[in-house]
Amino acid sequence: MRIAISTGGGDAPGLNAVIRAIVLSALQRGWEIFGIRRGYDGLYIRGRTTSLSATHVGQERRKGQSQGGLIAMGPEQVRGITHLGGTILGTTNRGNPFKWPTRQPDGSILEVDRSDELLRAFREAKLDALVSIGGDGSLQIAHDLWKKGIPAVGVPKTIDNDVVGTDSTFGFDTAVSTATDAIDKLHSTAESHDRVFVVELMGRYAGWITLHSGLSGSADVILIPEIPFDIEKVCQKIRDRDAQGRRFSIVVVAEGARPYGGAIVLKESAQRGTVERLGGIGAVVAQEIVERTGKETRSLVLGHLQRGGSPSTFDRLLALRLGSAAARAIADRDFGSVVVYTPPTVSRLPLSAVIGKTKLVPLDSGVILTARSLGICLGD
Ligand code: F6P
């Protein structure tokens, strides 16, 4: 068997641990295993020499035997990477083979279907199976490639925790810890200055990161996409705290949160070959708070810090378990499937069962009920 691994979409802590688990599990079975550089780019650039993006340590030993953007992976290439953030293979969120953004002579961008070329490259490289590690977009691509004839297995990844069918995605736990740490640090400065702080967090259309870190970090107001907010309720909470002598407040807001009847704030709308970029709601909420309460207010966007750093123990274990489960799925020839975390076990679902959907926070979830019973304002 000759297996290839692709990491696509935004990076997430734990990606390297999955790569290590797949590589070692494959080698144990006597398979050959290759890393595809930067999503699927590596299959298109065979013939050119590339190396793994191990910027951290041991760059030389990680180079591996490179056939263009396909890198032969052995124990040397994956040694000591479980705790490293990012992905040694590199990634891109502009690498959809079915909608490849291609610049035209007049400067405009056209989406070109290069999936036939990819299938040809896959076959020319004599590959037998593909493991695609990614979020909803990458799993959709894996599904479409499988339909086209590439034996593919998916591994769900995203800090947003919004992939359906899996209790949790690796990267989420680490992102929540990073966000909680940031909220913790704001408490002392907010209290010292009697200020309101508004922290905007990632998560796209789901509020998992914001809800979990807001509750763990003792935020006073938590605004998530699943619960459209009334800004007056937010301001009343801040006034009530002032009246009780708590002259500072921490508001956490998910990038996808929006007011009743309002729209999500975008940094950039979808262009050809890219998805829309969310962001800006934190500043909007902060401005409203200033105008309505007169309180000195600061806002910050935690941004890509949430994607960085060493994966937590939970994320490492989850990633290692999912990686070895992906190798088992290949051994069973269970293609068109995705490995998922269904505590206490790891199991499999058809890729078709998880794509095109978003796992939102259920309104009756225990975490929401806990936040409400602690008196945290959810903006409704
Ligand atoms: O999906 C992960 C994520 O970090 C989202 O939370 C965020 O909206 C998006 O990716 C940011 O993407 P980019 O890296 O393109 O700015």
Coordinates of C-alpha atoms and ligand atoms in Angstrom, one line a residue:
M1 CA 0.0 0.0 0.0
R2 CA 1.1 3.6 -0.8
I3 CA -0.7 6.1 1.3
A4 CA -0.7 9.9 1.0
I5 CA -1.6 12.5 3.8
S6 CA -3.0 15.9 3.1
T7 CA -3.6 18.7 5.6
G8 CA -6.0 21.4 4.4
G9 CA -7.7 24.5 5.7
G10 CA -6.7 26.5 8.7
D11 CA -4.1 24.8 10.9
A12 CA -5.0 23.5 14.4
P13 CA -2.9 22.3 17.3
G14 CA -2.7 18.5 17.1
L15 CA -2.2 18.2 13.3
N16 CA 1.4 17.0 13.7
A17 CA 0.3 14.4 16.2
V18 CA -2.2 13.0 13.7
I19 CA 0.5 13.0 11.0
R20 CA 2.8 11.1 13.4
A21 CA 0.1 8.5 14.3
I22 CA -0.8 7.9 10.7
V23 CA 2.8 7.6 9.6
L24 CA 3.9 5.2 12.4
S25 CA 0.7 3.1 12.0
A26 CA 1.3 2.8 8.3
L27 CA 4.9 1.9 8.7
Q28 CA 4.0 -0.8 11.2
R29 CA 1.8 -2.4 8.6
G30 CA 4.6 -2.3 6.0
W31 CA 3.0 0.5 3.9
E32 CA 4.8 3.3 2.2
I33 CA 3.5 6.7 3.3
F34 CA 3.9 10.2 1.7
G35 CA 3.1 13.7 2.9
I36 CA 1.5 16.0 0.3
R37 CA 2.9 19.5 0.7
R38 CA 0.5 22.3 1.4
G39 CA -3.0 20.8 0.9
Y40 CA -3.0 19.2 -2.5
D41 CA -0.4 21.6 -4.0
G42 CA 2.3 18.8 -3.7
L43 CA 0.5 16.6 -6.1
Y44 CA 0.5 19.3 -8.7
I45 CA 4.1 20.2 -8.4
R46 CA 5.8 16.8 -8.7
G47 CA 9.3 17.1 -10.1
R48 CA 10.2 20.2 -8.1
T49 CA 12.1 19.7 -4.8
T50 CA 10.4 20.7 -1.6
S51 CA 10.9 19.9 2.0
L52 CA 8.8 19.7 5.1
S53 CA 8.2 23.0 6.9
A54 CA 9.8 21.9 10.2
T55 CA 10.9 25.3 11.2
H56 CA 11.3 24.3 14.8
V57 CA 14.0 21.6 15.0
G58 CA 15.9 19.2 12.9
Q59 CA 15.0 20.7 9.6
E60 CA 17.6 18.7 7.7
R61 CA 16.6 15.3 9.0
R62 CA 12.9 16.0 8.2
K63 CA 13.5 16.7 4.5
G64 CA 12.9 13.1 3.6
Q65 CA 13.0 11.7 0.1
S66 CA 11.1 14.3 -1.9
Q67 CA 9.4 13.6 -5.3
G68 CA 8.3 17.1 -5.9
G69 CA 5.6 18.0 -3.4
L70 CA 5.3 14.4 -2.2
I71 CA 7.5 13.6 0.7
A72 CA 8.4 10.0 1.7
M73 CA 7.7 9.9 5.4
G74 CA 9.7 7.7 7.8
P75 CA 10.2 7.7 11.6
E76 CA 12.8 10.4 11.2
Q77 CA 10.2 12.8 9.6
V78 CA 7.8 12.5 12.5
R79 CA 10.1 12.2 15.4
G80 CA 9.4 14.7 18.2
I81 CA 6.5 16.4 16.6
T82 CA 3.5 15.4 18.8
H83 CA 3.8 18.5 20.9
L84 CA 4.4 21.0 18.0
G85 CA 1.7 23.3 16.8
G86 CA 1.0 23.8 13.0
T87 CA 1.5 21.2 10.4
I88 CA 4.9 20.1 9.1
L89 CA 3.3 19.5 5.7
G90 CA 2.0 23.0 5.3
T91 CA -1.6 23.9 4.5
T92 CA -3.8 26.3 2.5
N93 CA -7.4 27.3 2.5
R94 CA -7.1 28.2 -1.2
G95 CA -6.5 24.7 -2.5
N96 CA -9.8 23.2 -3.5
P97 CA -9.0 21.1 -6.6
F98 CA -12.6 21.5 -7.8
K99 CA -12.5 25.3 -7.5
W100 CA -8.8 26.2 -8.0
P101 CA -8.4 30.0 -7.9
T102 CA -6.5 30.8 -11.1
R103 CA -5.4 34.3 -12.0
Q104 CA -6.4 35.4 -15.5
P105 CA -4.3 37.6 -17.9
D106 CA -6.6 40.5 -17.0
G107 CA -5.8 40.1 -13.3
S108 CA -9.2 38.6 -12.4
I109 CA -9.5 35.3 -10.6
L110 CA -11.4 32.3 -12.1
E111 CA -12.2 29.1 -10.3
V112 CA -10.9 26.2 -12.4
D113 CA -11.8 22.5 -11.9
R114 CA -8.4 20.8 -11.6
S115 CA -9.7 17.5 -10.1
D116 CA -9.0 15.4 -13.2
E117 CA -5.4 16.6 -13.1
L118 CA -5.2 15.6 -9.4
L119 CA -6.7 12.2 -10.0
R120 CA -4.1 11.7 -12.8
A121 CA -1.2 12.8 -10.5
F122 CA -2.5 10.5 -7.7
R123 CA -2.5 7.5 -10.1
E124 CA 0.9 8.4 -11.6
A125 CA 2.3 8.5 -8.1
K126 CA 0.9 4.9 -7.7
L127 CA -0.9 5.9 -4.5
D128 CA -3.6 3.6 -3.1
A129 CA -5.2 5.7 -0.5
L130 CA -5.5 9.3 0.8
V131 CA -6.0 10.5 4.3
S132 CA -7.4 14.0 4.3
I133 CA -7.1 15.9 7.6
G134 CA -9.3 19.0 7.7
G135 CA -12.5 20.8 8.6
D136 CA -15.8 20.9 6.9
G137 CA -14.3 22.3 3.6
S138 CA -11.5 19.7 3.4
L139 CA -13.9 16.9 4.3
Q140 CA -16.2 18.0 1.5
I141 CA -13.2 17.9 -0.9
A142 CA -12.3 14.4 0.4
H143 CA -15.8 13.3 -0.2
D144 CA -15.8 14.6 -3.7
L145 CA -12.4 13.1 -4.5
W146 CA -13.7 9.8 -3.2
K147 CA -16.7 10.0 -5.5
K148 CA -14.2 10.7 -8.3
G149 CA -12.3 7.5 -7.6
I150 CA -9.7 8.4 -5.0
P151 CA -9.9 6.0 -2.0
A152 CA -10.1 8.6 0.8
V153 CA -10.5 8.6 4.6
G154 CA -11.2 11.8 6.5
V155 CA -9.9 13.0 9.9
P156 CA -11.9 16.0 11.3
K157 CA -9.8 18.9 12.5
T158 CA -10.7 22.5 13.5
I159 CA -10.4 24.7 16.5
D160 CA -14.0 25.7 15.9
N161 CA -15.4 22.3 17.0
D162 CA -18.1 22.6 14.4
V163 CA -17.8 19.3 12.6
V164 CA -21.0 17.2 13.0
G165 CA -20.7 13.5 14.1
T166 CA -17.7 14.0 16.4
D167 CA -18.0 14.9 20.0
S168 CA -15.0 17.2 19.7
T169 CA -12.3 18.1 17.1
F170 CA -8.6 18.3 18.1
G171 CA -7.4 21.9 18.4
F172 CA -10.6 23.0 20.1
D173 CA -9.4 22.2 23.7
T174 CA -6.1 24.0 23.1
A175 CA -7.9 27.1 21.6
V176 CA -10.2 27.2 24.6
S177 CA -7.2 27.1 27.0
T178 CA -5.6 30.0 25.1
A179 CA -8.7 32.0 25.1
T180 CA -9.4 31.3 28.8
D181 CA -5.9 32.4 29.6
A182 CA -6.4 35.7 27.7
I183 CA -9.7 36.3 29.6
D184 CA -8.0 35.6 32.9
K185 CA -5.3 38.1 32.1
L186 CA -7.8 40.8 31.3
H187 CA -9.5 40.6 34.6
S188 CA -6.8 42.4 36.6
T189 CA -6.4 45.2 34.2
A190 CA -10.2 45.6 33.8
E191 CA -10.6 45.8 37.5
S192 CA -7.7 48.1 38.1
H193 CA -9.1 50.7 35.6
D194 CA -12.9 50.1 36.1
R195 CA -13.1 49.3 32.5
V196 CA -15.2 47.1 30.2
F197 CA -13.2 44.8 28.0
V198 CA -14.7 43.2 24.9
V199 CA -12.8 40.2 23.6
E200 CA -13.6 38.8 20.1
L201 CA -12.9 35.1 19.7
M202 CA -12.9 32.8 16.7
G203 CA -15.3 30.0 15.8
R204 CA -16.9 31.0 12.5
Y205 CA -20.7 30.4 12.8
A206 CA -20.5 28.4 16.0
G207 CA -20.0 29.6 19.6
W208 CA -18.1 26.7 21.1
I209 CA -14.8 28.5 21.8
T210 CA -16.5 31.6 23.1
L211 CA -18.9 29.7 25.4
H212 CA -16.4 27.3 26.9
S213 CA -13.7 29.9 27.4
G214 CA -16.1 32.6 28.5
L215 CA -17.5 30.3 31.2
S216 CA -14.1 29.0 32.3
G217 CA -12.6 32.6 32.3
S218 CA -15.6 34.0 34.3
A219 CA -16.8 36.4 31.7
D220 CA -19.8 38.5 32.6
V221 CA -21.4 38.5 29.2
I222 CA -21.0 35.7 26.5
L223 CA -22.4 36.4 23.0
I224 CA -22.5 33.5 20.6
P225 CA -24.0 33.0 17.1
E226 CA -26.6 30.6 18.3
I227 CA -28.2 33.3 20.5
P228 CA -28.8 36.6 18.7
F229 CA -28.2 39.4 21.3
D230 CA -30.0 42.5 22.4
I231 CA -27.3 45.1 23.1
E232 CA -29.5 46.8 25.7
K233 CA -29.5 43.5 27.8
V234 CA -25.7 43.5 27.6
C235 CA -25.5 47.2 28.7
Q236 CA -28.0 46.5 31.5
K237 CA -25.8 43.7 32.8
I238 CA -22.8 46.1 32.9
R239 CA -24.9 48.8 34.7
D240 CA -26.2 46.2 37.2
R241 CA -22.6 45.2 38.0
D242 CA -21.7 48.9 38.5
A243 CA -24.6 49.3 40.9
Q244 CA -23.3 46.3 42.9
G245 CA -19.8 47.9 43.1
R246 CA -18.4 45.6 40.4
R247 CA -17.2 48.5 38.2
F248 CA -15.5 46.4 35.5
S249 CA -17.0 43.8 33.1
I250 CA -15.6 41.3 30.7
V251 CA -17.7 40.7 27.5
V252 CA -16.7 37.8 25.2
V253 CA -18.1 37.8 21.7
A254 CA -17.8 35.1 19.0
E255 CA -16.8 36.5 15.6
G256 CA -20.1 35.0 14.2
A257 CA -22.4 36.6 16.9
R258 CA -25.0 39.1 15.7
P259 CA -27.7 41.3 17.2
Y260 CA -31.4 40.4 16.8
G261 CA -32.3 41.2 13.3
G262 CA -28.8 42.1 12.4
A263 CA -26.1 40.6 10.2
I264 CA -22.8 38.9 10.9
V265 CA -19.9 41.4 10.6
L266 CA -17.5 40.5 7.9
K267 CA -13.8 41.4 7.4
E268 CA -14.0 40.2 3.8
S269 CA -16.8 38.7 1.7
A270 CA -16.2 35.5 -0.2
Q271 CA -14.0 35.9 -3.2
R272 CA -13.4 33.4 -6.0
G273 CA -11.7 30.4 -4.4
T274 CA -11.9 31.7 -0.8
V275 CA -14.6 31.7 1.9
E276 CA -15.9 34.8 3.7
R277 CA -13.7 36.1 6.6
L278 CA -15.6 37.0 9.8
G279 CA -14.5 39.7 12.2
G280 CA -15.2 43.1 13.6
I281 CA -18.2 42.5 15.9
G282 CA -16.0 43.1 19.0
A283 CA -15.4 46.7 18.1
V284 CA -19.0 47.2 17.2
V285 CA -20.2 45.9 20.6
A286 CA -17.6 48.0 22.4
Q287 CA -18.7 51.2 20.6
E288 CA -22.4 50.5 21.5
I289 CA -21.4 50.0 25.2
V290 CA -19.5 53.3 25.3
E291 CA -22.5 55.1 23.8
R292 CA -25.1 53.5 26.0
T293 CA -23.3 53.3 29.3
G294 CA -20.6 55.9 29.1
K295 CA -18.2 53.3 30.5
E296 CA -14.6 53.4 29.4
T297 CA -14.4 50.3 27.1
R298 CA -11.6 48.6 25.2
S299 CA -11.9 45.8 22.7
L300 CA -9.4 43.3 21.4
V301 CA -9.4 40.5 18.9
L302 CA -7.5 37.4 20.0
G303 CA -7.3 36.2 16.4
H304 CA -4.8 33.6 15.2
L305 CA -3.2 33.2 18.7
Q306 CA -6.1 30.7 19.2
R307 CA -4.7 28.5 16.4
G308 CA -1.1 28.5 17.7
G309 CA 0.9 26.8 20.4
S310 CA 1.5 23.3 21.6
P311 CA -1.6 21.1 21.6
S312 CA -3.1 20.2 25.1
T313 CA -2.8 16.7 26.4
F314 CA -6.4 16.1 25.4
D315 CA -5.8 17.3 21.8
R316 CA -2.6 15.2 21.5
L317 CA -4.4 12.1 22.6
L318 CA -7.4 12.7 20.4
A319 CA -5.2 13.4 17.4
L320 CA -3.1 10.3 18.0
R321 CA -6.2 8.2 18.4
L322 CA -7.8 9.6 15.2
G323 CA -4.6 9.1 13.2
S324 CA -4.3 5.5 14.1
A325 CA -8.0 4.9 13.5
A326 CA -7.6 6.4 10.0
A327 CA -4.9 3.8 9.3
R328 CA -7.3 1.1 10.6
A329 CA -10.0 2.4 8.3
I330 CA -7.6 2.1 5.3
A331 CA -6.6 -1.5 6.4
D332 CA -10.4 -2.3 6.4
R333 CA -10.7 -0.6 3.0
D334 CA -13.5 1.5 4.5
F335 CA -13.1 4.4 2.1
G336 CA -15.4 7.4 1.9
S337 CA -15.5 7.3 5.7
V338 CA -14.4 9.7 8.4
V339 CA -13.1 8.8 11.8
V340 CA -14.9 10.5 14.7
Y341 CA -14.7 10.8 18.4
T342 CA -17.7 9.2 20.1
P343 CA -16.6 8.9 23.7
P344 CA -15.3 6.7 25.0
T345 CA -14.5 5.3 21.6
V346 CA -13.3 6.4 18.2
S347 CA -15.6 5.2 15.4
R348 CA -16.4 5.9 11.8
L349 CA -19.1 7.6 9.8
P350 CA -19.6 8.0 6.0
L351 CA -18.1 11.3 4.9
S352 CA -21.6 12.1 3.4
A353 CA -23.0 12.2 7.0
V354 CA -20.8 15.0 8.1
I355 CA -20.3 17.3 5.2
G356 CA -22.4 20.4 4.4
K357 CA -23.5 20.8 8.0
T358 CA -22.4 22.8 11.0
K359 CA -22.4 21.5 14.5
L360 CA -23.8 24.4 16.6
V361 CA -24.1 24.7 20.3
P362 CA -27.5 23.2 21.3
L363 CA -29.5 25.8 23.2
D364 CA -30.3 23.3 25.9
S365 CA -26.7 22.2 26.3
G366 CA -25.4 21.8 29.9
V367 CA -22.8 24.5 29.3
I368 CA -25.5 27.1 28.4
L369 CA -27.6 26.0 31.3
T370 CA -24.6 26.4 33.6
A371 CA -23.8 29.9 32.3
R372 CA -27.4 30.9 32.8
S373 CA -27.6 29.6 36.4
L374 CA -24.4 31.5 37.2
G375 CA -26.1 34.7 36.2
I376 CA -23.9 35.2 33.1
C377 CA -25.7 37.4 30.5
L378 CA -26.0 35.6 27.1
G379 CA -27.5 38.7 25.5
D380 CA -31.1 37.4 25.3
Ligands
F6P1 O1 -11.7 27.7 11.0 C1 -10.7 28.1 11.8 C2 -10.6 29.6 11.8 O2 -9.5 30.0 12.7 C3 -11.9 30.3 12.2 O3 -12.1 30.3 13.5 C4 -11.6 31.7 11.6 O4 -12.8 32.4 11.3 C5 -10.9 31.3 10.3 O5 -10.3 30.1 10.5 C6 -9.8 32.3 10.0 O6 -9.2 32.0 8.8 P1 -7.9 32.6 8.2 O7 -6.8 31.8 8.7 O8 -8.1 32.5 6.7 O9 -7.8 34.0 8.6

